GROMACS .gro file of C-alpha atoms in nm:
model
  389
    1MET     CA    1   0.433   0.481  -0.881
    2GLU     CA    2   0.243   0.418  -0.680
    3LEU     CA    3   0.316   0.676  -0.403
    4MET     CA    4   0.279   0.930  -0.678
    5LEU     CA    5  -0.015   0.793  -0.807
    6ALA     CA    6  -0.214   0.768  -0.423
    7ASP     CA    7  -0.094   1.121  -0.272
    8ALA     CA    8  -0.224   1.261  -0.609
    9LEU     CA    9  -0.546   1.089  -0.555
   10LEU     CA   10  -0.523   1.243  -0.143
   11SER     CA   11  -0.488   1.565  -0.309
   12ARG     CA   12  -0.749   1.585  -0.531
   13CYS     CA   13  -1.049   1.482  -0.281
   14PRO     CA   14  -1.165   1.732  -0.015
   15ASP     CA   15  -1.310   1.497   0.210
   16SER     CA   16  -1.338   1.153   0.288
   17ALA     CA   17  -1.691   1.099   0.139
   18ALA     CA   18  -1.503   1.237  -0.184
   19LEU     CA   19  -1.241   0.980  -0.141
   20LEU     CA   20  -1.475   0.659  -0.071
   21GLY     CA   21  -1.673   0.737  -0.364
   22ALA     CA   22  -1.352   0.770  -0.586
   23VAL     CA   23  -1.186   0.488  -0.444
   24CYS     CA   24  -1.515   0.236  -0.400
   25ALA     CA   25  -1.727   0.374  -0.687
   26GLY     CA   26  -2.055   0.246  -0.502
   27GLY     CA   27  -2.250   0.320  -0.164
   28PRO     CA   28  -2.151   0.267   0.196
   29GLY     CA   29  -2.272  -0.191   0.205
   30GLU     CA   30  -2.187  -0.192  -0.170
   31ALA     CA   31  -1.991  -0.509  -0.258
   32LEU     CA   32  -1.623  -0.409  -0.324
   33SER     CA   33  -1.344  -0.618  -0.563
   34VAL     CA   34  -1.081  -0.762  -0.392
   35GLU     CA   35  -0.837  -0.470  -0.633
   36ARG     CA   36  -1.069  -0.184  -0.518
   37THR     CA   37  -1.023  -0.391  -0.157
   38GLU     CA   38  -0.652  -0.327  -0.181
   39THR     CA   39  -0.672   0.014  -0.314
   40LEU     CA   40  -0.807   0.108  -0.018
   41ARG     CA   41  -0.613  -0.054   0.192
   42PHE     CA   42  -0.308   0.119   0.035
   43LEU     CA   43  -0.481   0.485   0.033
   44LEU     CA   44  -0.543   0.436   0.419
   45GLN     CA   45  -0.192   0.345   0.496
   46ARG     CA   46  -0.117   0.679   0.319
   47VAL     CA   47  -0.388   0.868   0.547
   48ALA     CA   48  -0.274   0.686   0.866
   49GLY     CA   49   0.118   0.800   0.806
   50GLY     CA   50  -0.036   1.150   0.835
   51GLY     CA   51  -0.055   1.483   0.681
   52TRP     CA   52  -0.394   1.429   0.511
   53ARG     CA   53  -0.678   1.712   0.576
   54GLY     CA   54  -0.630   1.709   0.932
   55GLU     CA   55  -0.657   1.430   1.181
   56ASP     CA   56  -1.056   1.429   1.283
   57GLU     CA   57  -1.112   1.408   0.898
   58ALA     CA   58  -0.868   1.129   0.889
   59ARG     CA   59  -1.019   0.961   1.204
   60ARG     CA   60  -1.408   1.030   0.997
   61LEU     CA   61  -1.279   0.871   0.716
   62ALA     CA   62  -1.170   0.517   0.900
   63TRP     CA   63  -1.444   0.543   1.096
   64GLU     CA   64  -1.660   0.551   0.746
   65ALA     CA   65  -1.455   0.318   0.599
   66ALA     CA   66  -1.464   0.052   0.857
   67LEU     CA   67  -1.797   0.010   0.888
   68GLY     CA   68  -1.948   0.097   0.577
   69ARG     CA   69  -1.709  -0.023   0.323
   70CYS     CA   70  -1.447  -0.297   0.468
   71PHE     CA   71  -1.669  -0.502   0.774
   72PRO     CA   72  -1.916  -0.565   0.488
   73VAL     CA   73  -1.654  -0.698   0.278
   74LEU     CA   74  -1.606  -0.918   0.568
   75LEU     CA   75  -1.984  -1.015   0.612
   76GLY     CA   76  -2.000  -1.131   0.238
   77SER     CA   77  -1.685  -1.320   0.216
   78GLY     CA   78  -1.854  -1.628   0.256
   79SER     CA   79  -1.984  -1.623  -0.102
   80THR     CA   80  -1.629  -1.578  -0.227
   81PRO     CA   81  -1.472  -1.810  -0.441
   82ALA     CA   82  -1.236  -1.989  -0.216
   83GLU     CA   83  -0.950  -1.949  -0.448
   84GLY     CA   84  -0.951  -1.516  -0.440
   85ARG     CA   85  -1.105  -1.585  -0.057
   86LEU     CA   86  -0.814  -1.510   0.167
   87ARG     CA   87  -0.693  -1.279  -0.097
   88LEU     CA   88  -1.024  -1.021  -0.005
   89VAL     CA   89  -0.994  -1.081   0.370
   90ARG     CA   90  -0.705  -0.972   0.422
   91ALA     CA   91  -0.732  -0.713   0.223
   92ALA     CA   92  -1.007  -0.573   0.411
   93CYS     CA   93  -0.858  -0.685   0.696
   94GLY     CA   94  -0.535  -0.468   0.654
   95ALA     CA   95  -0.757  -0.196   0.580
   96LEU     CA   96  -0.936  -0.208   0.918
   97ARG     CA   97  -0.586  -0.231   1.089
   98CYS     CA   98  -0.532   0.084   0.937
   99CYS     CA   99  -0.836   0.238   1.052
  100ALA     CA  100  -0.795   0.128   1.422
  101SER     CA  101  -0.498   0.275   1.414
  102LEU     CA  102  -0.648   0.620   1.341
  103CYS     CA  103  -0.971   0.563   1.541
  104GLY     CA  104  -0.818   0.368   1.853
  105PRO     CA  105  -0.971   0.127   2.125
  106VAL     CA  106  -1.321   0.258   1.998
  107LEU     CA  107  -1.303   0.093   1.671
  108ALA     CA  108  -1.149  -0.158   1.762
  109GLU     CA  109  -1.316  -0.319   2.041
  110ARG     CA  110  -1.660  -0.283   1.845
  111LEU     CA  111  -1.493  -0.513   1.546
  112ALA     CA  112  -1.360  -0.709   1.824
  113ARG     CA  113  -1.694  -0.771   1.954
  114GLU     CA  114  -1.847  -0.878   1.610
  115ALA     CA  115  -1.554  -1.095   1.527
  116LEU     CA  116  -1.603  -1.269   1.903
  117GLU     CA  117  -1.988  -1.327   1.908
  118SER     CA  118  -1.948  -1.511   1.521
  119LEU     CA  119  -1.698  -1.724   1.657
  120ALA     CA  120  -1.924  -1.818   1.936
  121ALA     CA  121  -2.227  -1.832   1.723
  122GLY     CA  122  -2.002  -2.129   1.488
  123PRO     CA  123  -2.156  -2.157   1.127
  124ALA     CA  124  -2.453  -1.901   1.210
  125GLY     CA  125  -2.226  -1.672   1.311
  126ARG     CA  126  -2.202  -1.399   1.077
  127LEU     CA  127  -1.871  -1.409   0.982
  128GLN     CA  128  -1.705  -1.685   0.868
  129PRO     CA  129  -1.437  -1.845   1.142
  130GLU     CA  130  -1.146  -1.748   0.903
  131ALA     CA  131  -1.279  -1.383   0.872
  132ALA     CA  132  -1.306  -1.389   1.279
  133VAL     CA  133  -1.017  -1.449   1.380
  134GLU     CA  134  -0.830  -1.201   1.045
  135LEU     CA  135  -1.040  -0.954   1.239
  136LEU     CA  136  -0.913  -1.010   1.578
  137ALA     CA  137  -0.540  -1.005   1.484
  138ALA     CA  138  -0.622  -0.662   1.288
  139VAL     CA  139  -0.751  -0.496   1.598
  140ALA     CA  140  -0.579  -0.664   1.889
  141PRO     CA  141  -0.287  -0.418   1.881
  142TRP     CA  142  -0.585  -0.140   2.019
  143LEU     CA  143  -0.770  -0.373   2.260
  144ALA     CA  144  -0.780  -0.203   2.579
  145GLU     CA  145  -1.079  -0.297   2.786
  146ALA     CA  146  -0.969  -0.552   3.011
  147THR     CA  147  -1.304  -0.797   3.026
  148LEU     CA  148  -1.285  -0.748   2.639
  149LEU     CA  149  -0.906  -0.883   2.647
  150GLU     CA  150  -1.009  -1.153   2.892
  151ARG     CA  151  -1.238  -1.285   2.658
  152THR     CA  152  -1.028  -1.258   2.324
  153VAL     CA  153  -0.702  -1.423   2.492
  154GLY     CA  154  -0.894  -1.718   2.621
  155GLY     CA  155  -1.085  -1.749   2.285
  156ALA     CA  156  -0.765  -1.766   2.107
  157LEU     CA  157  -0.625  -2.010   2.369
  158THR     CA  158  -0.908  -2.227   2.354
  159LEU     CA  159  -0.920  -2.265   1.931
  160LEU     CA  160  -0.531  -2.331   1.969
  161GLN     CA  161  -0.621  -2.658   2.145
  162GLN     CA  162  -0.867  -2.764   1.872
  163GLU     CA  163  -0.743  -3.057   1.665
  164GLU     CA  164  -1.029  -3.073   1.365
  165ASP     CA  165  -0.940  -2.739   1.212
  166GLU     CA  166  -0.611  -2.751   1.141
  167ASP     CA  167  -0.545  -2.431   0.888
  168LYS     CA  168  -0.818  -2.242   1.193
  169THR     CA  169  -0.523  -2.350   1.455
  170LEU     CA  170  -0.257  -2.239   1.228
  171LEU     CA  171  -0.403  -1.907   1.199
  172VAL     CA  172  -0.446  -1.839   1.580
  173ALA     CA  173  -0.080  -1.960   1.638
  174GLY     CA  174   0.075  -1.722   1.340
  175ARG     CA  175  -0.142  -1.456   1.354
  176LEU     CA  176  -0.400  -1.391   1.621
  177LEU     CA  177  -0.135  -1.495   1.971
  178PRO     CA  178   0.143  -1.340   1.785
  179ALA     CA  179  -0.086  -1.016   1.754
  180LEU     CA  180  -0.231  -1.003   2.111
  181GLY     CA  181   0.138  -1.049   2.251
  182ARG     CA  182   0.213  -0.727   2.096
  183ASN     CA  183  -0.053  -0.551   2.269
  184SER     CA  184   0.149  -0.448   2.644
  185ALA     CA  185  -0.240  -0.499   2.786
  186ALA     CA  186  -0.249  -0.848   2.654
  187LEU     CA  187   0.092  -0.970   2.656
  188GLY     CA  188   0.140  -1.129   2.996
  189ARG     CA  189  -0.213  -1.304   2.982
  190VAL     CA  190  -0.063  -1.439   2.671
  191TRP     CA  191   0.243  -1.572   2.820
  192LYS     CA  192   0.086  -1.717   3.101
  193GLY     CA  193  -0.182  -1.911   2.886
  194LEU     CA  194   0.097  -2.064   2.706
  195VAL     CA  195   0.385  -2.099   2.925
  196PHE     CA  196   0.125  -2.218   3.228
  197PRO     CA  197  -0.198  -2.357   3.066
  198PRO     CA  198  -0.399  -2.538   3.274
  199GLU     CA  199  -0.300  -2.907   3.338
  200SER     CA  200  -0.626  -3.029   3.210
  201ALA     CA  201  -0.601  -2.849   2.859
  202PRO     CA  202  -0.244  -2.831   2.779
  203GLN     CA  203  -0.162  -2.655   2.517
  204PRO     CA  204   0.051  -2.837   2.223
  205VAL     CA  205   0.426  -2.793   2.220
  206SER     CA  206   0.461  -2.702   1.803
  207ARG     CA  207   0.173  -2.428   1.862
  208THR     CA  208   0.324  -2.262   2.101
  209LEU     CA  209   0.651  -2.289   2.006
  210LEU     CA  210   0.555  -2.113   1.691
  211VAL     CA  211   0.339  -1.857   1.894
  212LEU     CA  212   0.677  -1.770   2.098
  213SER     CA  213   0.872  -1.734   1.801
  214ALA     CA  214   0.723  -1.521   1.642
  215LEU     CA  215   0.642  -1.353   2.031
  216SER     CA  216   1.022  -1.367   2.059
  217GLU     CA  217   1.124  -0.985   2.059
  218ALA     CA  218   0.888  -0.922   2.328
  219VAL     CA  219   0.956  -1.184   2.557
  220PHE     CA  220   1.304  -1.161   2.596
  221PRO     CA  221   1.510  -0.854   2.789
  222ALA     CA  222   1.564  -0.635   2.489
  223GLY     CA  223   1.360  -0.388   2.435
  224ALA     CA  224   1.050  -0.568   2.570
  225GLN     CA  225   0.831  -0.439   2.889
  226GLN     CA  226   0.629  -0.635   3.121
  227PRO     CA  227   0.250  -0.557   3.080
  228GLY     CA  228   0.123  -0.330   3.399
  229SER     CA  229   0.346  -0.157   3.608
  230GLY     CA  230   0.561  -0.244   3.926
  231ALA     CA  231   0.454  -0.215   4.246
  232ASP     CA  232   0.425   0.073   4.429
  233GLY     CA  233   0.463   0.302   4.167
  234GLU     CA  234   0.806   0.152   4.054
  235ALA     CA  235   0.889   0.116   3.614
  236PRO     CA  236   0.736  -0.179   3.473
  237ARG     CA  237   0.929  -0.496   3.466
  238PRO     CA  238   1.092  -0.675   3.145
  239LEU     CA  239   0.948  -0.986   3.038
  240ASP     CA  240   1.245  -1.221   3.085
  241ALA     CA  241   1.155  -1.594   2.905
  242ARG     CA  242   1.481  -1.721   3.039
  243LEU     CA  243   1.377  -1.673   3.381
  244SER     CA  244   1.035  -1.904   3.363
  245SER     CA  245   1.051  -2.203   3.439
  246GLY     CA  246   0.750  -2.296   3.217
  247PHE     CA  247   0.921  -2.182   2.905
  248TRP     CA  248   1.232  -2.394   2.975
  249LYS     CA  249   0.998  -2.687   2.979
  250VAL     CA  250   0.820  -2.601   2.671
  251VAL     CA  251   1.166  -2.597   2.505
  252GLN     CA  252   1.287  -2.864   2.650
  253ARG     CA  253   0.991  -3.090   2.490
  254GLY     CA  254   1.001  -2.917   2.176
  255LEU     CA  255   1.363  -3.031   2.192
  256THR     CA  256   1.290  -3.409   2.192
  257GLU     CA  257   0.967  -3.415   1.965
  258SER     CA  258   1.011  -3.621   1.662
  259ASP     CA  259   0.836  -3.292   1.470
  260ALA     CA  260   1.138  -3.133   1.285
  261LEU     CA  261   0.998  -2.832   1.247
  262CYS     CA  262   0.931  -2.830   1.584
  263ARG     CA  263   1.275  -2.914   1.696
  264LYS     CA  264   1.363  -2.619   1.472
  265ARG     CA  265   1.167  -2.378   1.643
  266ALA     CA  266   1.266  -2.504   1.996
  267ARG     CA  267   1.647  -2.418   1.878
  268TYR     CA  268   1.608  -2.127   1.744
  269LEU     CA  269   1.426  -1.989   2.111
  270LEU     CA  270   1.689  -2.175   2.235
  271LYS     CA  271   1.949  -1.961   2.078
  272ARG     CA  272   1.753  -1.666   2.120
  273ALA     CA  273   1.796  -1.707   2.471
  274VAL     CA  274   2.195  -1.768   2.472
  275ASP     CA  275   2.253  -1.472   2.258
  276VAL     CA  276   2.078  -1.297   2.530
  277SER     CA  277   2.259  -1.401   2.816
  278GLU     CA  278   2.578  -1.361   2.644
  279LYS     CA  279   2.465  -1.001   2.554
  280LEU     CA  280   2.399  -0.909   2.918
  281HIS     CA  281   2.732  -1.127   3.050
  282ALA     CA  282   2.478  -1.255   3.302
  283GLU     CA  283   2.388  -1.634   3.415
  284CYS     CA  284   2.064  -1.725   3.343
  285THR     CA  285   1.878  -1.894   3.661
  286CYS     CA  286   1.497  -1.958   3.662
  287SER     CA  287   1.273  -1.810   3.995
  288PRO     CA  288   1.001  -2.061   4.070
  289ASP     CA  289   0.678  -1.984   3.927
  290PRO     CA  290   0.337  -1.954   4.062
  291GLY     CA  291   0.173  -2.318   3.994
  292ASN     CA  292   0.476  -2.497   3.848
  293ASP     CA  293   0.772  -2.685   4.059
  294LEU     CA  294   1.151  -2.544   4.030
  295PHE     CA  295   1.296  -2.601   3.668
  296PRO     CA  296   1.639  -2.405   3.698
  297TYR     CA  297   1.837  -2.388   3.402
  298PHE     CA  298   2.185  -2.249   3.328
  299TRP     CA  299   2.385  -2.246   2.947
  300PRO     CA  300   2.734  -2.149   2.942
  301SER     CA  301   2.775  -2.115   2.598
  302SER     CA  302   2.616  -2.150   2.238
  303GLY     CA  303   2.893  -2.441   2.149
  304HIS     CA  304   2.687  -2.662   2.426
  305ILE     CA  305   2.407  -2.722   2.253
  306SER     CA  306   2.542  -2.859   1.961
  307ALA     CA  307   2.818  -3.080   2.141
  308MET     CA  308   2.474  -3.282   2.268
  309PRO     CA  309   2.458  -3.613   2.041
  310ALA     CA  310   2.071  -3.568   2.070
  311VAL     CA  311   2.087  -3.259   1.905
  312ARG     CA  312   2.398  -3.261   1.679
  313ALA     CA  313   2.212  -3.584   1.463
  314HIS     CA  314   1.956  -3.251   1.361
  315ALA     CA  315   2.161  -2.928   1.375
  316PRO     CA  316   2.478  -2.820   1.230
  317PRO     CA  317   2.764  -2.806   1.354
  318PRO     CA  318   2.891  -2.439   1.412
  319ALA     CA  319   3.153  -2.232   1.199
  320ASP     CA  320   3.386  -2.265   1.514
  321GLU     CA  321   3.372  -2.619   1.524
  322ALA     CA  322   3.497  -2.713   1.165
  323ASN     CA  323   3.861  -2.779   1.283
  324GLY     CA  324   3.780  -2.893   1.600
  325PRO     CA  325   3.593  -2.908   1.942
  326PRO     CA  326   3.423  -2.592   2.041
  327PRO     CA  327   3.614  -2.364   2.323
  328PRO     CA  328   3.589  -2.383   2.609
  329PRO     CA  329   3.342  -2.124   2.849
  330ASP     CA  330   3.566  -1.832   2.933
  331PRO     CA  331   3.740  -1.857   3.299
  332GLN     CA  332   3.383  -1.628   3.458
  333ARG     CA  333   3.132  -1.827   3.343
  334ARG     CA  334   3.344  -2.202   3.397
  335ALA     CA  335   3.396  -2.063   3.731
  336GLY     CA  336   3.027  -2.138   3.817
  337LEU     CA  337   3.041  -2.479   3.709
  338VAL     CA  338   3.301  -2.576   3.986
  339VAL     CA  339   3.311  -2.306   4.265
  340ARG     CA  340   3.128  -2.298   4.581
  341SER     CA  341   2.884  -2.125   4.676
  342SER     CA  342   2.892  -1.943   5.035
  343GLY     CA  343   2.750  -2.176   5.324
  344GLN     CA  344   2.836  -2.492   5.073
  345VAL     CA  345   3.020  -2.781   5.288
  346LYS     CA  346   3.378  -2.875   5.129
  347GLY     CA  347   3.321  -3.164   4.884
  348MET     CA  348   2.958  -3.113   4.775
  349CYS     CA  349   2.876  -3.019   4.452
  350PRO     CA  350   2.807  -2.651   4.322
  351LEU     CA  351   2.429  -2.539   4.311
  352LEU     CA  352   2.528  -2.441   3.965
  353GLY     CA  353   2.628  -2.775   3.860
  354ILE     CA  354   2.373  -2.944   3.998
  355LYS     CA  355   2.127  -2.726   3.811
  356LEU     CA  356   2.296  -2.792   3.503
  357GLN     CA  357   2.303  -3.182   3.597
  358LYS     CA  358   1.888  -3.222   3.645
  359PHE     CA  359   1.865  -3.042   3.310
  360LEU     CA  360   2.102  -3.290   3.170
  361ALA     CA  361   1.956  -3.583   3.309
  362ALA     CA  362   1.586  -3.479   3.226
  363PHE     CA  363   1.692  -3.365   2.885
  364PHE     CA  364   1.816  -3.704   2.811
  365THR     CA  365   1.561  -3.874   2.959
  366ASN     CA  366   1.282  -3.734   2.658
  367VAL     CA  367   1.521  -3.764   2.387
  368PRO     CA  368   1.322  -4.104   2.193
  369GLU     CA  369   1.558  -4.390   2.162
  370GLU     CA  370   1.598  -4.377   1.768
  371GLU     CA  371   1.765  -4.014   1.794
  372LYS     CA  372   1.973  -4.141   2.095
  373ILE     CA  373   2.133  -4.414   1.881
  374ASP     CA  374   2.157  -4.182   1.613
  375GLY     CA  375   2.299  -3.917   1.812
  376VAL     CA  376   2.591  -4.131   1.957
  377TRP     CA  377   2.672  -4.246   1.615
  378ASN     CA  378   2.750  -3.950   1.446
  379ALA     CA  379   2.957  -3.848   1.778
  380GLN     CA  380   3.171  -4.156   1.756
  381ARG     CA  381   3.192  -4.113   1.357
  382ALA     CA  382   3.290  -3.713   1.465
  383ASP     CA  383   3.529  -3.822   1.683
  384SER     CA  384   3.698  -4.081   1.479
  385THR     CA  385   3.728  -3.831   1.208
  386LEU     CA  386   3.939  -3.642   1.448
  387ARG     CA  387   4.154  -3.938   1.513
  388MET     CA  388   4.219  -3.942   1.175
  389LYS     CA  389   4.338  -3.585   1.120
   0.00000   0.00000   0.00000
């Protein structure tokens, strides 16, 4: 019914001025109720889908709606009662997202500068901090200017470190940085800032895992493309988190955190990496990253993560462990752990086994003592149960 009403209204409005007048019932700059703002967003979504009065008229509508109707809503959102403010801000930013999709970088960058100036000005800014962050998240996919992208990503990463305003920080981690990561021109900057932050300003692991979980479709090779182009005109290389030492350090820290939600996000990323490796039928070995020591990693099968006592205490066993221990890896994968590579002296441990040994040693060293005890007790209890059966 809503689609039919929207299409009927669009068919009866000959131009953008008539449409805005019918929906907003007022002149440019006049305050909109949350209901009218949501209606405008819905209509703009239909217009963005194409087929209304041609592309030129659609862009004219988007420009007028963005600067004359939706942006003033954000400017006046500070006077809105707290219980309805978030709904109003998100409705306006949803409409602005549609407008940016129609008008492209010209409108998106103009709005982004307004938001960044407000964040830099603090309480004296034209926009409330929450509205500024939501606005940046709405237009982030269409930002193209390198300097503006650098400024936006840098500001978002700085906000991610703040401890005094948890709500704004979670907004940055859950909405702004994932939106920037979906911009191919900004993904590399977001990745570097999250996984390889300066030693003087490390990112909180729980928030970093939140962003990486939201960007899981972009940071693993299935359909993801590394921003920029390859050397000498080559095709862009896919971004593969599995090959980054910094990524595994973040995951390792997350697995040993006391916060259950943080551990859950780390396990989710670990499972995604395992699934991708199994799909590609390739081992996962890190290459050295700039400014970081080599952190090699290899995970043969998903059963190993539940077999580790420290993790077993927090994760339910997979279905293939219902009647016994998980099946061993297939011979091709197992061979990588026991077969020496060319040039190795007889009797030496295979390189892949050394890498796995170092990772496991580092992992168990960082597990809290109480979790080690709980994990060992659970493993012993499970072993006793199997013996009784």
